[in-house]
CSV table of C-alpha atoms and ligand atoms in Angstrom, one decimal:
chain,number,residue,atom,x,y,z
A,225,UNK,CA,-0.7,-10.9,-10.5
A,226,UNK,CA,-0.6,-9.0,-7.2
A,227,UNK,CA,-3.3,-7.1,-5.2
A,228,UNK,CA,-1.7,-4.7,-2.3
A,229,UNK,CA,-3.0,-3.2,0.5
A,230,UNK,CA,-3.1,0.5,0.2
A,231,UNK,CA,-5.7,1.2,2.9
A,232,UNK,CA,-7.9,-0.4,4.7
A,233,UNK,CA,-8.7,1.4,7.9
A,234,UNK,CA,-12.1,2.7,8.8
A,235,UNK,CA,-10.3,6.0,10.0
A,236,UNK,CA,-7.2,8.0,9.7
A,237,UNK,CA,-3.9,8.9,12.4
A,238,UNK,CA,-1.0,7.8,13.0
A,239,UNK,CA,-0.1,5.2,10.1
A,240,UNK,CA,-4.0,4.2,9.2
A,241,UNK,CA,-5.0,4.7,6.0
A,242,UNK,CA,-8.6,4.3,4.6
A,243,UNK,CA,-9.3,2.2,1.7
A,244,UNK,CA,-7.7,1.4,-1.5
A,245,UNK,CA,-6.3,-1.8,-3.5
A,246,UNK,CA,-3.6,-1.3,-6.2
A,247,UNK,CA,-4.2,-4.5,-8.6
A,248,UNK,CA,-1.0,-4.6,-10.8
A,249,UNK,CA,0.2,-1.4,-11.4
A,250,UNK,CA,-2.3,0.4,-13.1
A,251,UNK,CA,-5.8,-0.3,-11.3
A,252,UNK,CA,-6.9,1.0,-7.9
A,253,UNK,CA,-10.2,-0.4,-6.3
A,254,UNK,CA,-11.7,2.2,-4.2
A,255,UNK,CA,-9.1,5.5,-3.8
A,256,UNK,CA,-9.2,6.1,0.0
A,257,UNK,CA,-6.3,7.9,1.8
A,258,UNK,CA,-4.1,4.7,1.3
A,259,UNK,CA,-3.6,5.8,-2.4
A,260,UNK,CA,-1.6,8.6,-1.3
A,261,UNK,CA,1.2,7.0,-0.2
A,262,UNK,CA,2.0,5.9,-3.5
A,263,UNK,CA,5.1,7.5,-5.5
A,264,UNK,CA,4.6,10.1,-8.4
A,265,UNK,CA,5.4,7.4,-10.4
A,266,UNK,CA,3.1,4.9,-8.9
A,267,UNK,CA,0.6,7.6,-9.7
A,268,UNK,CA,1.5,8.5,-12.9
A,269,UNK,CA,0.9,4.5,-13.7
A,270,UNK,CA,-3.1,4.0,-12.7
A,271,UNK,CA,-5.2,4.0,-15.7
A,272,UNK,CA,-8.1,2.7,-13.8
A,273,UNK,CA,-10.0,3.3,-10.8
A,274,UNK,CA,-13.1,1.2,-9.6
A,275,UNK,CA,-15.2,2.9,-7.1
A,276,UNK,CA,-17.4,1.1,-4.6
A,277,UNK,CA,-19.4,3.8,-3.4
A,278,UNK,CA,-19.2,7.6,-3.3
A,279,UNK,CA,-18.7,7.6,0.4
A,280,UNK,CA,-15.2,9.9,1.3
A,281,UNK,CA,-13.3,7.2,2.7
A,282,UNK,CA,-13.6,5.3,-0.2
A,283,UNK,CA,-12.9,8.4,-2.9
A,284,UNK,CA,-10.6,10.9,-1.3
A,285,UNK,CA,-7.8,11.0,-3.0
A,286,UNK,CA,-9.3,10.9,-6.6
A,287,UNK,CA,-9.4,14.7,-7.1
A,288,UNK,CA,-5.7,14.9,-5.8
A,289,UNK,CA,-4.7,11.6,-7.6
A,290,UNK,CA,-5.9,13.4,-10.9
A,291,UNK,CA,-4.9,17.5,-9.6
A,292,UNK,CA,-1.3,15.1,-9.9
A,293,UNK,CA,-1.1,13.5,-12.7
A,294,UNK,CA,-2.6,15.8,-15.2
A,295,UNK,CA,-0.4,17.0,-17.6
A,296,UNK,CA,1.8,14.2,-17.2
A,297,UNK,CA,-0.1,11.6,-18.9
A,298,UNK,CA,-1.9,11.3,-22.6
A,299,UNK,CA,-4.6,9.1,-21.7
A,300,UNK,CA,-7.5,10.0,-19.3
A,301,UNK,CA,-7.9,7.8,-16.3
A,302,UNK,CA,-10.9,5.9,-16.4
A,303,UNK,CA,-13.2,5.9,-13.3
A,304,UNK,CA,-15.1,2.9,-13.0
A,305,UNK,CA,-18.6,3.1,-11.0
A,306,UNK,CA,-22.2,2.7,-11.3
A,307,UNK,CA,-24.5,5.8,-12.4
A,308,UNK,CA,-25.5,6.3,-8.9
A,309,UNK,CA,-22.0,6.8,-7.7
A,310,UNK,CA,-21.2,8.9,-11.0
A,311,UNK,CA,-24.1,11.2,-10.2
A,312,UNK,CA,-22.8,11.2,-6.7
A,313,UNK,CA,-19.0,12.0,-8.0
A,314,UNK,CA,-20.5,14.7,-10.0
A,315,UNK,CA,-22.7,16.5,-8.3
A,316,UNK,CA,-20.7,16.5,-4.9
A,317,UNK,CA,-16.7,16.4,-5.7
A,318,UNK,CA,-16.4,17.4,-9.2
A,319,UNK,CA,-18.9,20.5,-9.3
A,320,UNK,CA,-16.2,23.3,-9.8
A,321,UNK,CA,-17.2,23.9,-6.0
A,322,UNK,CA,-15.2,21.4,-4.4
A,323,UNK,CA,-13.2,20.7,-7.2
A,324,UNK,CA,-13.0,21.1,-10.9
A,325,UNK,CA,-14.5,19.1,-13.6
A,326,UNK,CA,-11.7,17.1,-14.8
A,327,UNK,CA,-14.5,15.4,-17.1
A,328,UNK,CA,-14.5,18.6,-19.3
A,329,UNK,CA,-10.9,19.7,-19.0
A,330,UNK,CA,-8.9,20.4,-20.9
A,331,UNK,CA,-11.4,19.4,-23.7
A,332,UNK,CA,-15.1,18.0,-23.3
A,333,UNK,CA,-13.8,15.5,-25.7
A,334,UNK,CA,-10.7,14.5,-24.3
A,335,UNK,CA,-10.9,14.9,-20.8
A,336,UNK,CA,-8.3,13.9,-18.1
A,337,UNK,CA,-10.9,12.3,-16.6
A,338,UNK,CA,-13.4,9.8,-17.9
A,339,UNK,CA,-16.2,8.0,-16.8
A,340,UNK,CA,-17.5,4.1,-17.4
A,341,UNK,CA,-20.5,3.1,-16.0
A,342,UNK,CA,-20.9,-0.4,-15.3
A,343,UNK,CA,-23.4,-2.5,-13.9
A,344,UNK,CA,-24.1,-5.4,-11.3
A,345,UNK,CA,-22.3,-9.2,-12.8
A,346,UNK,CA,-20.9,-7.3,-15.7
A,347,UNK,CA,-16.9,-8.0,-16.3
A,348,UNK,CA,-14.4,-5.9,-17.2
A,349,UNK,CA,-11.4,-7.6,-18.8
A,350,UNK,CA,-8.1,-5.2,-18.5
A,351,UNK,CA,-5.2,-7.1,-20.0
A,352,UNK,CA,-5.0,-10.5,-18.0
A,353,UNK,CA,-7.4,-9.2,-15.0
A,354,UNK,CA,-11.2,-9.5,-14.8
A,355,UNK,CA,-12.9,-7.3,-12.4
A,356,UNK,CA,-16.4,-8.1,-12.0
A,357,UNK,CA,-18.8,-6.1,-10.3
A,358,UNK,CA,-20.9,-7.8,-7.2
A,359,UNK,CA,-23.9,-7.0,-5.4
A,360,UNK,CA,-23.4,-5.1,-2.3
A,361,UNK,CA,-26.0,-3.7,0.7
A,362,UNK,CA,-25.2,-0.3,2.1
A,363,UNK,CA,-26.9,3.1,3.3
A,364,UNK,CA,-25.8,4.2,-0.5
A,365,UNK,CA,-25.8,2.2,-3.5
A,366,UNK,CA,-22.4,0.5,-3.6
A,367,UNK,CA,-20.8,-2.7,-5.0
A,368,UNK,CA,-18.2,-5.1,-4.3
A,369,UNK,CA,-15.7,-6.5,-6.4
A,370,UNK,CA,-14.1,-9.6,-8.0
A,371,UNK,CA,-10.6,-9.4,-9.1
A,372,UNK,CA,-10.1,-12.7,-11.3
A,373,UNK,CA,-6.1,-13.7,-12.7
A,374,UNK,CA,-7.6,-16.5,-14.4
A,375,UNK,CA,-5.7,-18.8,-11.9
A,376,UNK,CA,-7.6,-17.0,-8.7
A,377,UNK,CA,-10.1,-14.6,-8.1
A,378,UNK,CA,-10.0,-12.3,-4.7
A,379,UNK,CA,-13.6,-10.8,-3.7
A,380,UNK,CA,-13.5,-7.4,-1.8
A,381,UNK,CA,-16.8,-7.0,-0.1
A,382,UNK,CA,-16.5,-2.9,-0.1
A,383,UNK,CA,-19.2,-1.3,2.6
A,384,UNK,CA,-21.7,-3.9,3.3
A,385,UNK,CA,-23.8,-4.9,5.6
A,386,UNK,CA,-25.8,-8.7,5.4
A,387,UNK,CA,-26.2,-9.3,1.9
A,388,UNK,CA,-27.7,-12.9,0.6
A,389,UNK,CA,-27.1,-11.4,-3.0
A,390,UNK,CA,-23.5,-11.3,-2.2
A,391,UNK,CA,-22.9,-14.9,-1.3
A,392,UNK,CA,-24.7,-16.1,-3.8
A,393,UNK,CA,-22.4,-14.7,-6.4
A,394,UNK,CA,-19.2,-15.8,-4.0
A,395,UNK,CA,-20.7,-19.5,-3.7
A,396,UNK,CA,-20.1,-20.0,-6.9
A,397,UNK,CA,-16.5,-18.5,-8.2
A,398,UNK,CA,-14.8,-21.8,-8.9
A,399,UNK,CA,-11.8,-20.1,-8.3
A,400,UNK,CA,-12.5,-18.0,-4.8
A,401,UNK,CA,-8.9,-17.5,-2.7
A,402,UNK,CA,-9.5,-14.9,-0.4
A,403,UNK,CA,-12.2,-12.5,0.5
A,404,UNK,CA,-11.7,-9.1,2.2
A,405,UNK,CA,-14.9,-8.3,3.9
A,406,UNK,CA,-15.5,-5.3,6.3
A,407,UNK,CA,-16.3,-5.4,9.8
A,408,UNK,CA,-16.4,-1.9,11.0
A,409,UNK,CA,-18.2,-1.9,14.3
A,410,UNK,CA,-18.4,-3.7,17.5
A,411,UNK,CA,-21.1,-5.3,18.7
A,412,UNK,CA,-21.6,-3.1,21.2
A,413,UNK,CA,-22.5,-0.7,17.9
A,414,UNK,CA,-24.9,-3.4,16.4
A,415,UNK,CA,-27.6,-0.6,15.9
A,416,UNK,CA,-25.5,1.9,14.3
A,417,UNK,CA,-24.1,-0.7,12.6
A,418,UNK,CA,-27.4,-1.5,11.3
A,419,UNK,CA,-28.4,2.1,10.3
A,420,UNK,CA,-25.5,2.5,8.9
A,421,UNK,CA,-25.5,-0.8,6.6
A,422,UNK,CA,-22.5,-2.4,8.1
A,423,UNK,CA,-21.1,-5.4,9.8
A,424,UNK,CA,-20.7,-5.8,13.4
A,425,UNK,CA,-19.0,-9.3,14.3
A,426,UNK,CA,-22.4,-11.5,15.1
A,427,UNK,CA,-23.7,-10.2,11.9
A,428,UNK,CA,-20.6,-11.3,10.3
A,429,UNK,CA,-20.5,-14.5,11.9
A,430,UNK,CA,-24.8,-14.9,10.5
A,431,UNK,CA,-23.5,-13.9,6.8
A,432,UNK,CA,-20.2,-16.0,6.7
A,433,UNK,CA,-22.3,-18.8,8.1
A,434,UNK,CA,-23.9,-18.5,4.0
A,435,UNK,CA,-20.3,-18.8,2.8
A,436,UNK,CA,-19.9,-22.3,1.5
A,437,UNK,CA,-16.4,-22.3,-0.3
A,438,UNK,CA,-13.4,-23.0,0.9
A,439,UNK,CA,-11.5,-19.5,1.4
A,440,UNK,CA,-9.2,-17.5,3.2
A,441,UNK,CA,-11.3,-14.3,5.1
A,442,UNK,CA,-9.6,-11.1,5.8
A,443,UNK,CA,-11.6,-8.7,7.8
A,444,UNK,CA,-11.4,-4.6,6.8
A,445,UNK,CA,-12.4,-1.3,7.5
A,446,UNK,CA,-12.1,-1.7,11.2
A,447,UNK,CA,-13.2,1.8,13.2
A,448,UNK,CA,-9.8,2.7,14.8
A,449,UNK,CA,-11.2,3.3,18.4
A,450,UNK,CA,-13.1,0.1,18.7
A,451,UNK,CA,-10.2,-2.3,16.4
A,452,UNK,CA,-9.2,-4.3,19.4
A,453,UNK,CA,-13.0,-4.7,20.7
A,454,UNK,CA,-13.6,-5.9,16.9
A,455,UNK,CA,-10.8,-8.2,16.6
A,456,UNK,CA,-11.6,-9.7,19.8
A,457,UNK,CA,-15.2,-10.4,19.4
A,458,UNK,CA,-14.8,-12.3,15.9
A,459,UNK,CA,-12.3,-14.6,17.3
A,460,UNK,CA,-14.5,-15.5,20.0
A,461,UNK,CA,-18.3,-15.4,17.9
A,462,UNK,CA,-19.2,-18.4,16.8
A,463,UNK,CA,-17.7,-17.1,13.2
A,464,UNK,CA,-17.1,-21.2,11.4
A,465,UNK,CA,-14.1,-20.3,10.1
A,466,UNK,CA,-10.4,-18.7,10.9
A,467,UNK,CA,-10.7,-14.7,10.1
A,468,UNK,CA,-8.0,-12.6,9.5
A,469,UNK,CA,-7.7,-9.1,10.2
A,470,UNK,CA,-6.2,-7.4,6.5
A,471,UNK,CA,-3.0,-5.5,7.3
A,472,UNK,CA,-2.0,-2.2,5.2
A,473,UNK,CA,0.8,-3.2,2.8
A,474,UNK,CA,-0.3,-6.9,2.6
A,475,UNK,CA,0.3,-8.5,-0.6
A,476,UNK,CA,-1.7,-11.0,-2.5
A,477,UNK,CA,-1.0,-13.1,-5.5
A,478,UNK,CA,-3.6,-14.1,-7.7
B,31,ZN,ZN1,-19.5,3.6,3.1
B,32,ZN,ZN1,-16.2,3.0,4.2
């Protein structure tokens, strides 16, 4: 099974796109810009999307992705996300202000677009993928997520800043092959890092520090103006083990 790369910028311009996972063919995790870049076809093939948080970066091209597809397909897409980011989704994007209700049209009862609220450590089994939702600490309620093969299981941190709960879950997936865990500021922006509940590289290097599996790291959601600066400082923080920086249109098998 394969998880690509979509988006995983913390910005937009020239080819950055922000983020979004495609898990198979027919899942997206998180629905940044990167989902856009995806054929008709491609689109006409996602059946699920799980949200992170209701942050724009993170859900931009749902309304478009379903403006798309509707009318081409029978079955509503299913938009997987806790109630806080489901109140979030409707009262801000789908409000008929910004964009319609596609949870009540055409029918209340069969909608193109249909919600499942889920809840931290519950698992979602979609044909020989588990996605299992994992605790996550940022300025909104948001989650991370574990996509399980049965063979391997990647984690995708989402928006997060330190998080003990986190690595407690991660410490114990028997099966742990890569984690993709943001790192949008520098440390030169460790306090709007910290207001805004993200990672900076010596916070990273303290949290990874709690990581005791074996695992590859791939570091995400980079600002675009400071990605060098960020790059730079992880390789030479005292982070104990090799980190990555994730490239859009990587591929990994599970
Ligand atoms: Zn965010
Ligand atoms: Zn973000």
């Amino acid at each position: 099974m394969k998880v690509k790369v979509l988006g995983c910028s913390g910005g937009i311009g020239d080819k950055l796109r922000t983020t979004s996972l495609l898990v198979g063919d027919n899942i997206l995790i998180d629905a940044g810009t990167g989902a856009a870049d995806l054929s008709i076809e491609q689109l006409l093939k996602v059946d699920h999307i799980f949200v992170t948080h209701s942050h724009l970066d993170h859900i931009a091209c749902i309304p478009l992705l379903l403006d798309t597809v509707i009318g081409l397909r029978i079955n509503p897409v299913t938009v997987h996300a806790t109630k806080d980011t489901i109140t979030a989704l409707k009262q801000h994007i789908f409000n008929w202000v910004i964009w319609p209700d596609f949870n009540e049209i055409p029918s209340k009862t069969q909608p193109f677009l249909q919600y499942h609220e889920i809840v931290l450590a519950q698992s979602i089994n979609l044909g020989e993928t588990t996605i299992t939702v994992l605790p996550a600490n940022h300025v909104v309620p948001a989650v991370g997520y574990q996509i399980n093969s049965g063979s391997n299981s990647l984690v995708f941190s989402g928006d997060t800043t330190s998080c003990d709960a986190l690595w407690a879950v991660v410490n114990k997936i028997e099966n742990l092959k890569y984690i993709l865990i943001e790192t949008a500021f520098s440390n030169g922006e460790l306090e709007l890092a910290k207001v805004s509940k993200h990672f900076c590289p010596s916070m990273l290097a303290d949290d990874l520090d709690k990581l005791t599996v074996a695992t590859e790291v791939f570091i995400t959601h980079l600002k675009p103006i400071d990605s060098q600066v960020i790059l730079q400082e992880i390789i030479s923080s005292s982070v104990n083990r090799t980190c990555k920086m994730l490239i859009n249109g990587q591929e990994f098998t599970l």
